[in-house]
Short mmCIF file of C-alpha atoms in Angstrom, two decimals:
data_model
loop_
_atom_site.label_atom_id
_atom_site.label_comp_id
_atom_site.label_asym_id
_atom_site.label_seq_id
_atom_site.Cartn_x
_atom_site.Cartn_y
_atom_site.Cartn_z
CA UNK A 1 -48.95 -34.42 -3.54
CA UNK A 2 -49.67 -30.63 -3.03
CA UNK A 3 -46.48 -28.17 -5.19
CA UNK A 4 -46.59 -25.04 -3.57
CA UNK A 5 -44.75 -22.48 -6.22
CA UNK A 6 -43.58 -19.05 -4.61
CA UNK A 7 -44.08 -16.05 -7.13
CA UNK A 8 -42.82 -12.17 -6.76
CA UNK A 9 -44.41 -9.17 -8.15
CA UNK A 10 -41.95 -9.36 -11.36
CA UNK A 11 -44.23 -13.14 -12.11
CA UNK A 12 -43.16 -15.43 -14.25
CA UNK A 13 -39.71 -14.13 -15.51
CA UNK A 14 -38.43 -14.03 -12.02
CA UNK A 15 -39.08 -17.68 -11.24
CA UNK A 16 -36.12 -20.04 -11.21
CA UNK A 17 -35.88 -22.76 -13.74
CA UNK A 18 -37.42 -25.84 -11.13
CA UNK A 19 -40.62 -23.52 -10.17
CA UNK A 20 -41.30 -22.65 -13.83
CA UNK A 21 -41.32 -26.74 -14.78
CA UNK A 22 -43.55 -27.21 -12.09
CA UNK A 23 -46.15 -25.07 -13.33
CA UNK A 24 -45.87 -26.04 -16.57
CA UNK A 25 -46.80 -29.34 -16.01
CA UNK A 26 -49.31 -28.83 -13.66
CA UNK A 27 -53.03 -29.95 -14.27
CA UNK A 28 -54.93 -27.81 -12.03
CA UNK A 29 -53.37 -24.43 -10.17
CA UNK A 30 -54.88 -22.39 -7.14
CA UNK A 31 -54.45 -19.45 -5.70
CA UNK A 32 -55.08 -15.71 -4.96
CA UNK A 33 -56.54 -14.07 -8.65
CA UNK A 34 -53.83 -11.50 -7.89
CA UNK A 35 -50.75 -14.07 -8.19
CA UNK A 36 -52.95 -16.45 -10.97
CA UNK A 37 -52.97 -13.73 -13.07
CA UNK A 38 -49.23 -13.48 -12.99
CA UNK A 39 -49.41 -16.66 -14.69
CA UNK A 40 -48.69 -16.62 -18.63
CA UNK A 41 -49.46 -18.86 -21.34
CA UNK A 42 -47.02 -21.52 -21.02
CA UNK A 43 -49.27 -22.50 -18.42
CA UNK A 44 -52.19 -24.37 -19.22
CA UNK A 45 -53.58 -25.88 -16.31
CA UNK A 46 -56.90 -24.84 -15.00
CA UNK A 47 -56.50 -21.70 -12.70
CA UNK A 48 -59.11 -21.50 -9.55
CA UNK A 49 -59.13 -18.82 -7.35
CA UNK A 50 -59.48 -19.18 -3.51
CA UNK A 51 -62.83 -18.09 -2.46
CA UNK A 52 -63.60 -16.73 1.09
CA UNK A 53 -63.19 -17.69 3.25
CA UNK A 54 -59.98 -19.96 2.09
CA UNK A 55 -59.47 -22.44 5.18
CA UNK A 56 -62.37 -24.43 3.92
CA UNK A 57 -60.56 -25.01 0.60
CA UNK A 58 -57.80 -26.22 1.71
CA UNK A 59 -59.29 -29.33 3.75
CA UNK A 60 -60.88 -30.06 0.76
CA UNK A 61 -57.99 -29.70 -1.85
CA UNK A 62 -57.02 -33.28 -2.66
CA UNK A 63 -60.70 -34.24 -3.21
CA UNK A 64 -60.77 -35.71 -6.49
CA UNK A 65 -57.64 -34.72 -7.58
CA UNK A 66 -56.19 -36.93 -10.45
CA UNK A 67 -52.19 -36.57 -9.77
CA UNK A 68 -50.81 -33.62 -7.90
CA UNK A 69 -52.29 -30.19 -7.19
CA UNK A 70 -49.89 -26.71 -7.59
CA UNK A 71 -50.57 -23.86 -5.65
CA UNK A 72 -49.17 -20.46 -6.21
CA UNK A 73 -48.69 -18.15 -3.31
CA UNK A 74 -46.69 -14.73 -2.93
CA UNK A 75 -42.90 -14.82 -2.00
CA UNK A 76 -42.13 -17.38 0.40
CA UNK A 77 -44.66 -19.35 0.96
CA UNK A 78 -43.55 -20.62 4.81
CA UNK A 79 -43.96 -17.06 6.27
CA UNK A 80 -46.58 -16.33 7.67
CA UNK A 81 -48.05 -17.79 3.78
CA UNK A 82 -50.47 -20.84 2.53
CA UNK A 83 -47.58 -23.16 2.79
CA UNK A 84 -47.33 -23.82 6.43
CA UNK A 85 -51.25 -23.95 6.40
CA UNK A 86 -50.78 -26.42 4.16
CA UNK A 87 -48.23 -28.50 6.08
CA UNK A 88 -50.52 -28.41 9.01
CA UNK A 89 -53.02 -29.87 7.44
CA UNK A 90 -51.54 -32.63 5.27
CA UNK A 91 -48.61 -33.33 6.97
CA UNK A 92 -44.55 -32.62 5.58
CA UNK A 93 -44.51 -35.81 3.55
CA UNK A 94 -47.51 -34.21 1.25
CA UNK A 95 -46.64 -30.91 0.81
CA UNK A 96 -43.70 -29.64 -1.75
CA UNK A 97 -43.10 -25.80 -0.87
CA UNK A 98 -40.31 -23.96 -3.91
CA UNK A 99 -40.26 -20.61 -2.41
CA UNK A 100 -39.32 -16.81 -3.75
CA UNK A 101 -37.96 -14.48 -2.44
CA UNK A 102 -39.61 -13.24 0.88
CA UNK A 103 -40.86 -9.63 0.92
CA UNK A 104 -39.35 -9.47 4.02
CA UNK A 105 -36.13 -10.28 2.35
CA UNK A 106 -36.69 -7.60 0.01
CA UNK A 107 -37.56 -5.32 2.44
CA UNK A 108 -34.98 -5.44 4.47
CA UNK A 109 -32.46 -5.11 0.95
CA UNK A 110 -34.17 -1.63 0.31
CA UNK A 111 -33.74 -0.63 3.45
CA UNK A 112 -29.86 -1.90 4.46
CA UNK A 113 -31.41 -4.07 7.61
CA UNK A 114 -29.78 -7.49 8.41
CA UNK A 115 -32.78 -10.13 8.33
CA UNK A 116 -31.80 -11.59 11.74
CA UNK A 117 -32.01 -8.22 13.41
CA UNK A 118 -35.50 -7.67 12.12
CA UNK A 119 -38.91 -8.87 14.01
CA UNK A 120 -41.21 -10.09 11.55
CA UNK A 121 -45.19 -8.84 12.29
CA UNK A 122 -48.27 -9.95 10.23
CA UNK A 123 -50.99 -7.71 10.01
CA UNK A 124 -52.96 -9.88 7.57
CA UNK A 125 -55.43 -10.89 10.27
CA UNK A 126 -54.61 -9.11 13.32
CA UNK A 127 -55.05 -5.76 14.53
CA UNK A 128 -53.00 -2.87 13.81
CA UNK A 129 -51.95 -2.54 17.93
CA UNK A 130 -50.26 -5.93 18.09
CA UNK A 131 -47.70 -4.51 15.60
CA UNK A 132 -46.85 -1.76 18.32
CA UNK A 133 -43.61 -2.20 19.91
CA UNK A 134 -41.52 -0.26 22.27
CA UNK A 135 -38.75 -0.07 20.00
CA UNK A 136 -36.10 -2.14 17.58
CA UNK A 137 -37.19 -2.58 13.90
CA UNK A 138 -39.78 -4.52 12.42
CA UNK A 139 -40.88 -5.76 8.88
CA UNK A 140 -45.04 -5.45 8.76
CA UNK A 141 -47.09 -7.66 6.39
CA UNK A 142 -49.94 -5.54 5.44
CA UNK A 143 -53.41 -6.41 5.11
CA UNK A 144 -54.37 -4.44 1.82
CA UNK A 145 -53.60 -0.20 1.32
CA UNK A 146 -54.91 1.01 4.59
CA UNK A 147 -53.25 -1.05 6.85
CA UNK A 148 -49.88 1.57 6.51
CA UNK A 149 -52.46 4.71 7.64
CA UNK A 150 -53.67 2.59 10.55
CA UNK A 151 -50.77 1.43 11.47
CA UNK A 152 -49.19 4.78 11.77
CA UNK A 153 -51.99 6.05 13.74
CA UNK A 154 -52.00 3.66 16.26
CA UNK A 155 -48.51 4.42 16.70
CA UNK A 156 -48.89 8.19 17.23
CA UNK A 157 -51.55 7.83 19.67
CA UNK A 158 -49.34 5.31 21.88
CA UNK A 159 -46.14 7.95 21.79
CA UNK A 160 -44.63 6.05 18.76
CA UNK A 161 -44.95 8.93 16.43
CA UNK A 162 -41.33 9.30 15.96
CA UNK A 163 -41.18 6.49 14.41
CA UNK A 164 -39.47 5.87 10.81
CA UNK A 165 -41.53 4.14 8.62
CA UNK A 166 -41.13 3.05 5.19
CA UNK A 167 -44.07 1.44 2.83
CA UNK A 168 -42.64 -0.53 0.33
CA UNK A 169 -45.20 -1.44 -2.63
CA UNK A 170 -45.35 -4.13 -5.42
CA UNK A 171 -41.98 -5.22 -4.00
CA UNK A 172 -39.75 -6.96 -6.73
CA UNK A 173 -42.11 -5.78 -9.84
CA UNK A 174 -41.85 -3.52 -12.45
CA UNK A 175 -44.00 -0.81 -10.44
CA UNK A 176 -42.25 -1.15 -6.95
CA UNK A 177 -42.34 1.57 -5.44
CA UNK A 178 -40.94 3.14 -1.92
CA UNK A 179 -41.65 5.97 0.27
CA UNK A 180 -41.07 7.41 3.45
CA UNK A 181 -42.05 9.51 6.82
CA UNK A 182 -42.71 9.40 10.21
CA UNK A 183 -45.76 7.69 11.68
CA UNK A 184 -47.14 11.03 12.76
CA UNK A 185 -46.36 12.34 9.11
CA UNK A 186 -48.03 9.63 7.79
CA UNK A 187 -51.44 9.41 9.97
CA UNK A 188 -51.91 12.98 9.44
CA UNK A 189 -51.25 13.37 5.11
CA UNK A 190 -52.27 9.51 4.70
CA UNK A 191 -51.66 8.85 1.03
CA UNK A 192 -54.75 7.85 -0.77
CA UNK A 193 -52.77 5.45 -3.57
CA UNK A 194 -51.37 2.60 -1.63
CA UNK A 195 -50.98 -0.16 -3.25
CA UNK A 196 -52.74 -3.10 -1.77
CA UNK A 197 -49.99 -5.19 -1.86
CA UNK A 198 -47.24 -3.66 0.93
CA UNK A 199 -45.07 -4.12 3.50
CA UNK A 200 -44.01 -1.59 5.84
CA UNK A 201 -40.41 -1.06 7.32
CA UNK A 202 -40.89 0.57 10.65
CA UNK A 203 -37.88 1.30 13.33
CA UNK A 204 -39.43 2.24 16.93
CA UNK A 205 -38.74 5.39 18.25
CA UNK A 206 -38.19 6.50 20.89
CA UNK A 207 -36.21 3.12 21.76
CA UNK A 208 -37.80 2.10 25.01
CA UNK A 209 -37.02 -1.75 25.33
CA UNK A 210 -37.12 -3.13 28.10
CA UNK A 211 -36.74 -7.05 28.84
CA UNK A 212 -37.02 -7.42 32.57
CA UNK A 213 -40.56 -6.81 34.45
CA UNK A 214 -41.61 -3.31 33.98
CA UNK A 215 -42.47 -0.57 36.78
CA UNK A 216 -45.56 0.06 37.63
CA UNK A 217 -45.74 3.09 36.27
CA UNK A 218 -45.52 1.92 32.84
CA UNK A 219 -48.99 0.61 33.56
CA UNK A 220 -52.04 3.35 33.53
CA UNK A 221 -54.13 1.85 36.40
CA UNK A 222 -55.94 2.98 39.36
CA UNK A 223 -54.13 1.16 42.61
CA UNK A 224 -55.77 -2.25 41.32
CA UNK A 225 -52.14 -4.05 40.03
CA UNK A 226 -49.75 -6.66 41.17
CA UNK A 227 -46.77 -4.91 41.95
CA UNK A 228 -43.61 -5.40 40.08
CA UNK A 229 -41.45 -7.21 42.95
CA UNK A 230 -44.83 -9.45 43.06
CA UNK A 231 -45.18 -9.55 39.35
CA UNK A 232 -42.01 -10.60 38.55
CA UNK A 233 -42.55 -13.81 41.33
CA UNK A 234 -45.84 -14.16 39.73
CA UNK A 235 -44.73 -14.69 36.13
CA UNK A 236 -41.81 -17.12 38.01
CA UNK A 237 -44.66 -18.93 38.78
CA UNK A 238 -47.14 -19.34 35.66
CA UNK A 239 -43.58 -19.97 34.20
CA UNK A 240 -45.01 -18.65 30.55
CA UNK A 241 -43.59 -20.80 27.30
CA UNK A 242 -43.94 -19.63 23.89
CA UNK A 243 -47.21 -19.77 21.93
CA UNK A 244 -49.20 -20.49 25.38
CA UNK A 245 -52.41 -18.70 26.71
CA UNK A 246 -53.09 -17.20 29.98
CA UNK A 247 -56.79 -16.27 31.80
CA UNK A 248 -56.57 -13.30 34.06
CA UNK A 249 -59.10 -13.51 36.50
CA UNK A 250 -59.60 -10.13 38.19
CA UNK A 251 -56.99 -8.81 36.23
CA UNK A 252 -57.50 -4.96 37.47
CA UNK A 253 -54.82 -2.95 35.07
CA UNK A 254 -53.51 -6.28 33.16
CA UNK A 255 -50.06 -5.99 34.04
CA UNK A 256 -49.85 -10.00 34.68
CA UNK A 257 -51.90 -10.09 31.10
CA UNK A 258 -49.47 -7.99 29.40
CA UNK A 259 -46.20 -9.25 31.14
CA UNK A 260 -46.96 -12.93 30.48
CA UNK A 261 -47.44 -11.81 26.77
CA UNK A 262 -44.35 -10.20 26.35
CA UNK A 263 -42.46 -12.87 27.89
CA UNK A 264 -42.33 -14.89 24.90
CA UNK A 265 -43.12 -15.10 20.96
CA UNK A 266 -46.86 -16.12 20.49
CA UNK A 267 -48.14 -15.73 24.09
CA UNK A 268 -51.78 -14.72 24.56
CA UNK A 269 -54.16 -14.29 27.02
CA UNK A 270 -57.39 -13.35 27.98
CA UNK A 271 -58.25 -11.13 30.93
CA UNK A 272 -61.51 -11.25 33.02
CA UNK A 273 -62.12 -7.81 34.99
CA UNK A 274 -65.73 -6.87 36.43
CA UNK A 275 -65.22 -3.53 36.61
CA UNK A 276 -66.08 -1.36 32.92
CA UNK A 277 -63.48 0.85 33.26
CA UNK A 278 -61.00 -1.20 33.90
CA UNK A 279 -61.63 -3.37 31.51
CA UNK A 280 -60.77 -0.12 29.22
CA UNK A 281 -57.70 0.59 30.99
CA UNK A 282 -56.52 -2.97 30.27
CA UNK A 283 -57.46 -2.41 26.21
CA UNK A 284 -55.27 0.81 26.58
CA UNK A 285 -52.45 -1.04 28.13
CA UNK A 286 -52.35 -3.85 26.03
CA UNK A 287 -52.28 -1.24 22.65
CA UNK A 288 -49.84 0.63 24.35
CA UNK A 289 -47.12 -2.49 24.31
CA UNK A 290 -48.39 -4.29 21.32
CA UNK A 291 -49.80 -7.30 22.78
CA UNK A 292 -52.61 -9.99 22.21
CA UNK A 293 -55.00 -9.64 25.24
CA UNK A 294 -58.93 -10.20 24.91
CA UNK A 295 -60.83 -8.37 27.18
CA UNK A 296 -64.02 -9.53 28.38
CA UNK A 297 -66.35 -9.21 31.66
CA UNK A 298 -66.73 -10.84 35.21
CA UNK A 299 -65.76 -14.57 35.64
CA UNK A 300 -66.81 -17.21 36.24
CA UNK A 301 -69.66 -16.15 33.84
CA UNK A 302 -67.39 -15.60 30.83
CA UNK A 303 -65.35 -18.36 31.08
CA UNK A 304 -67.15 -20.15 27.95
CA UNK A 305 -63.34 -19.53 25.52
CA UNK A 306 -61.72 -22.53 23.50
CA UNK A 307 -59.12 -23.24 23.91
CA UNK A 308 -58.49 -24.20 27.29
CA UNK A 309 -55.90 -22.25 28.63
CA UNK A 310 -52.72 -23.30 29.80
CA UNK A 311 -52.49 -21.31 32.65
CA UNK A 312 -54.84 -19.06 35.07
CA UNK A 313 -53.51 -16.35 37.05
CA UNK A 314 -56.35 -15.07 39.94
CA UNK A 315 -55.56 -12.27 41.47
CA UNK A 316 -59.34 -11.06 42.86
CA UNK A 317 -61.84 -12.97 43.62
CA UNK A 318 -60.83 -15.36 45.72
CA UNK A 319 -63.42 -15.37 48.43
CA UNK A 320 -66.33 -15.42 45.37
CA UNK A 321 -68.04 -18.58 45.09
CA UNK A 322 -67.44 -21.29 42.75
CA UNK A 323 -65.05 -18.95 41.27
CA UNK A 324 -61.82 -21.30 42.18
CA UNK A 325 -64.10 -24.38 41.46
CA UNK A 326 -65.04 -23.07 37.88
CA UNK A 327 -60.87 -21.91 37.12
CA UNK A 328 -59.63 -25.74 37.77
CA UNK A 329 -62.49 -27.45 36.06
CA UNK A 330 -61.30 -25.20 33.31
CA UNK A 331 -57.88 -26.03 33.43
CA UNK A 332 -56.44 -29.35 31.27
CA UNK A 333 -53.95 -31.45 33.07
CA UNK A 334 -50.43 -29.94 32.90
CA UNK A 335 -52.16 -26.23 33.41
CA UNK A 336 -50.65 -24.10 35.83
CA UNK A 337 -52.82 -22.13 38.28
CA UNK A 338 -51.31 -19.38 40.40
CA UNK A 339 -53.47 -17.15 42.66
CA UNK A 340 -52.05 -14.49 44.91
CA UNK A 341 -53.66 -13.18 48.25
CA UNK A 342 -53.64 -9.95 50.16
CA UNK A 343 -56.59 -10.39 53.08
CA UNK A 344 -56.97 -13.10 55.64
CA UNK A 345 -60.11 -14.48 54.29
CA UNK A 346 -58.66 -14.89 50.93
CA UNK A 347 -55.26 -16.68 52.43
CA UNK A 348 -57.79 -19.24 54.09
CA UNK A 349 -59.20 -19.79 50.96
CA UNK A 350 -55.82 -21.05 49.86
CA UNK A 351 -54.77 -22.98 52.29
CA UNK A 352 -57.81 -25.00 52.00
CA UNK A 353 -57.41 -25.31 48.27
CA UNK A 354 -53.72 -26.05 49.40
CA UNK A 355 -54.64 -29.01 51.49
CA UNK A 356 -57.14 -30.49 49.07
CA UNK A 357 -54.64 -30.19 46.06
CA UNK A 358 -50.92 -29.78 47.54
CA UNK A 359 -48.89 -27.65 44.97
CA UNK A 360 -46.52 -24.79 46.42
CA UNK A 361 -47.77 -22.10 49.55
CA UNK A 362 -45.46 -19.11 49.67
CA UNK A 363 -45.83 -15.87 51.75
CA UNK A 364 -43.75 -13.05 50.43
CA UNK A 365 -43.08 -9.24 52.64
CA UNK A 366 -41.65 -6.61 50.54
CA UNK A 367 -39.82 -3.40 52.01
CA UNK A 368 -39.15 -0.49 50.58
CA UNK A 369 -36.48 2.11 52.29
CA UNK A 370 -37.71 5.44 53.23
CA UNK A 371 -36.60 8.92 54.46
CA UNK A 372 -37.45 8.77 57.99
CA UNK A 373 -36.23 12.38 59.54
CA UNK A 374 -32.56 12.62 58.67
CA UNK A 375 -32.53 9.07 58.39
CA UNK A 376 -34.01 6.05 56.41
CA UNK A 377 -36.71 3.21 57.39
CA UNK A 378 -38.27 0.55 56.42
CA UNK A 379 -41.52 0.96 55.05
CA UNK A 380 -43.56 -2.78 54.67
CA UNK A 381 -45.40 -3.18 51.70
CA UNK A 382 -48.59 -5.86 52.43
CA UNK A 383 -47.77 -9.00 52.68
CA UNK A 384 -49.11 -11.63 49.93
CA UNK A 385 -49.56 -15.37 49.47
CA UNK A 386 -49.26 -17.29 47.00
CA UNK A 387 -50.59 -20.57 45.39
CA UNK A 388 -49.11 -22.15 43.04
CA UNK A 389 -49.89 -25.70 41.33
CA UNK A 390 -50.14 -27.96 38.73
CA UNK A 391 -53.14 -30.00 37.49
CA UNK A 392 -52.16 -33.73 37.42
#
């Protein structure tokens, strides 16, 4: 059996009476130095730190153990800690978690936010840009002291530097401390003493949520985008669940990339675009709204990415060959491909994958109203077809 004890900055004398027992009996303890050496001498078991990189460890954990193992971890060790690792890998039955306080918890205490209005981001391995959003308020889990500076530049650069945030430091302990400022305040007199153990309370500004497909002008892109009438169908479509990842093939600006990623908590995808410079348009988009899209060059060269995905979106390329061939060899069974088509060659493309595979064949006309004179017309937007199926 694996004990997972949570511990808080204040250590041992803020443990409850179960989590305390638990370590005194233990035999062998592991974790981070840090939170070991919050450890005091009623506990006598063998301390080992995790080394780096720690997955590796943890596969190996029970090997040769002679009753249970106890591992101490920060806070609460189910978010976003060593305890749902843990869980993963051994399984519910194995795994004992007796968690602290969360720093999110105590975040959000200092601050006078209700936990169940605030989004929870980890920064611990992923880049500051994914922590962007478009407003609301968020609780960040730092990496070490420089992840508040980069945060807060990232977040002036992408029109975010109004934003109010709030690095909280050695949260719970006797040398907590809290301070404030805007994210422009903050990238530009950066504080060189932050503690590497942080959070950071950050509410968006200017509040620009939106739910609903975006505009197309919320994009930066050069012509080359799905528009949002045909978005929105699009993402009806891939019919995006949470946690799932997308391929963009010919992805132009990455609005389908970045739509399908903010459509649920999790979603990911990975966007194929020949063209350099808009492959750096789509890395400026995706910073811009936070989201988790890899950029990378021309398919079907570059398709070589585990995991599968669970869905493939083409919207160019249809008419290159082996390109369609390569997408649904690529795709497991239950994928969904979608591909959308604008000339006549690429329609014919589709019917014949159509007739090979069956799915769904839609052909969608937009019109938008325009002044015509005194009056107002009809202006037709091009027509597109789509394909839509799933692999069986």
């Amino acid at each position: 059996m694996i004990v997972v004890v949570g511990i808080g900055a204040d250590g041992m004398s803020g443990l409850p009476q179960a989590s305390r027992a638990e370590l005194t009996r233990a035999t062998v303890i592991y974790g981070s130095q840090r939170q070991l050496d919050l450890l005091d001498d009623t506990v006598t078991a063998a301390r080992r730190a995790w080394p780096t990189p720690m997955l590796p460890a943890l596969r190996t954990i029970l090997d040769g153990a002679d009753g249970d193992v106890h591992v101490v971890a920060s806070g609460d060790p189910l978010l976003h800690g060593v305890g749902s690792s843990l869980i993963r890998l051994y399984g519910a039955e194995q795994v004992v978690v007796l968690p602290h306080v969360s720093s999110v918890t105590l975040a959000c205490s200092r601050v006078g936010w209700a936990v169940q209005d605030t989004e929870i981001v980890s920064l611990v391995t992923s880049e500051p840009h994914t922590a962007v959003r478009r407003g609301g308020q968020a609780v960040v889990l730092s990496r070490d002291a420089t992840t508040p500076a980069a945060l807060a530049r990232v977040l002036t650069d992408t029109g975010r530097g109004d934003s109010e945030i709030t690095v909280l430091e050695q949260l719970g302990g006797p040398a907590e401390r809290r301070r404030s400022a805007t994210a422009r305040e903050w990238s530009a007199r950066p504080p060189g003493d932050v503690d590497d153990l942080n959070v950071i309370a950050v509410r968006y500004l200017p509040d620009e949520r939106r739910n609903a497909v975006l505009p197309d002008d919320a994009f930066s892109h050069d012509g080359q985008i799905t528009k949002q009438s045909m978005r929105a169908v699009t993402l009806a479509a891939l019919a995006p669940r949470p946690g799932e990842l997308l391929w963009d093939v010919g992805a132009g600006s990455g609005s389908i990339a970045i739509e399908w990623c903010r459509s649920g908590p999790g979603c990911r995808a990975i966007a194929f675009e020949r063209d350099e410079r808009r492959r750096k348009r789509i890395e400026d988009n995706a910073t811009r709204f936070g989201v988790h899209v890899t950029v990378t060059f021309d398919a079907p060269d570059s398709f070589e990415f585990e995991p599968p995905p669970h869905a493939i979106f083409v919207g160019g390329g249809l008419t290159q060959p082996g390109l369609m061939e390569a997408c649904w060899e690529r795709l497991p069974t239950d994928g969904r491909l979608v591909a959308n088509a604008v000339t006549a060659e690429s329609e014919a493309a589709l019917a014949q994958w159509y007739s090979r595979l069956g799915g769904e064949l839609q052909r969608f006309q937009h019109y938008r109203g325009e002044p015509l004179g005194g009056f107002t017309g009809w202006r037709p937007a091009m027509p597109v077809t789509q394909w839509s199926v799933t692999k069986r």
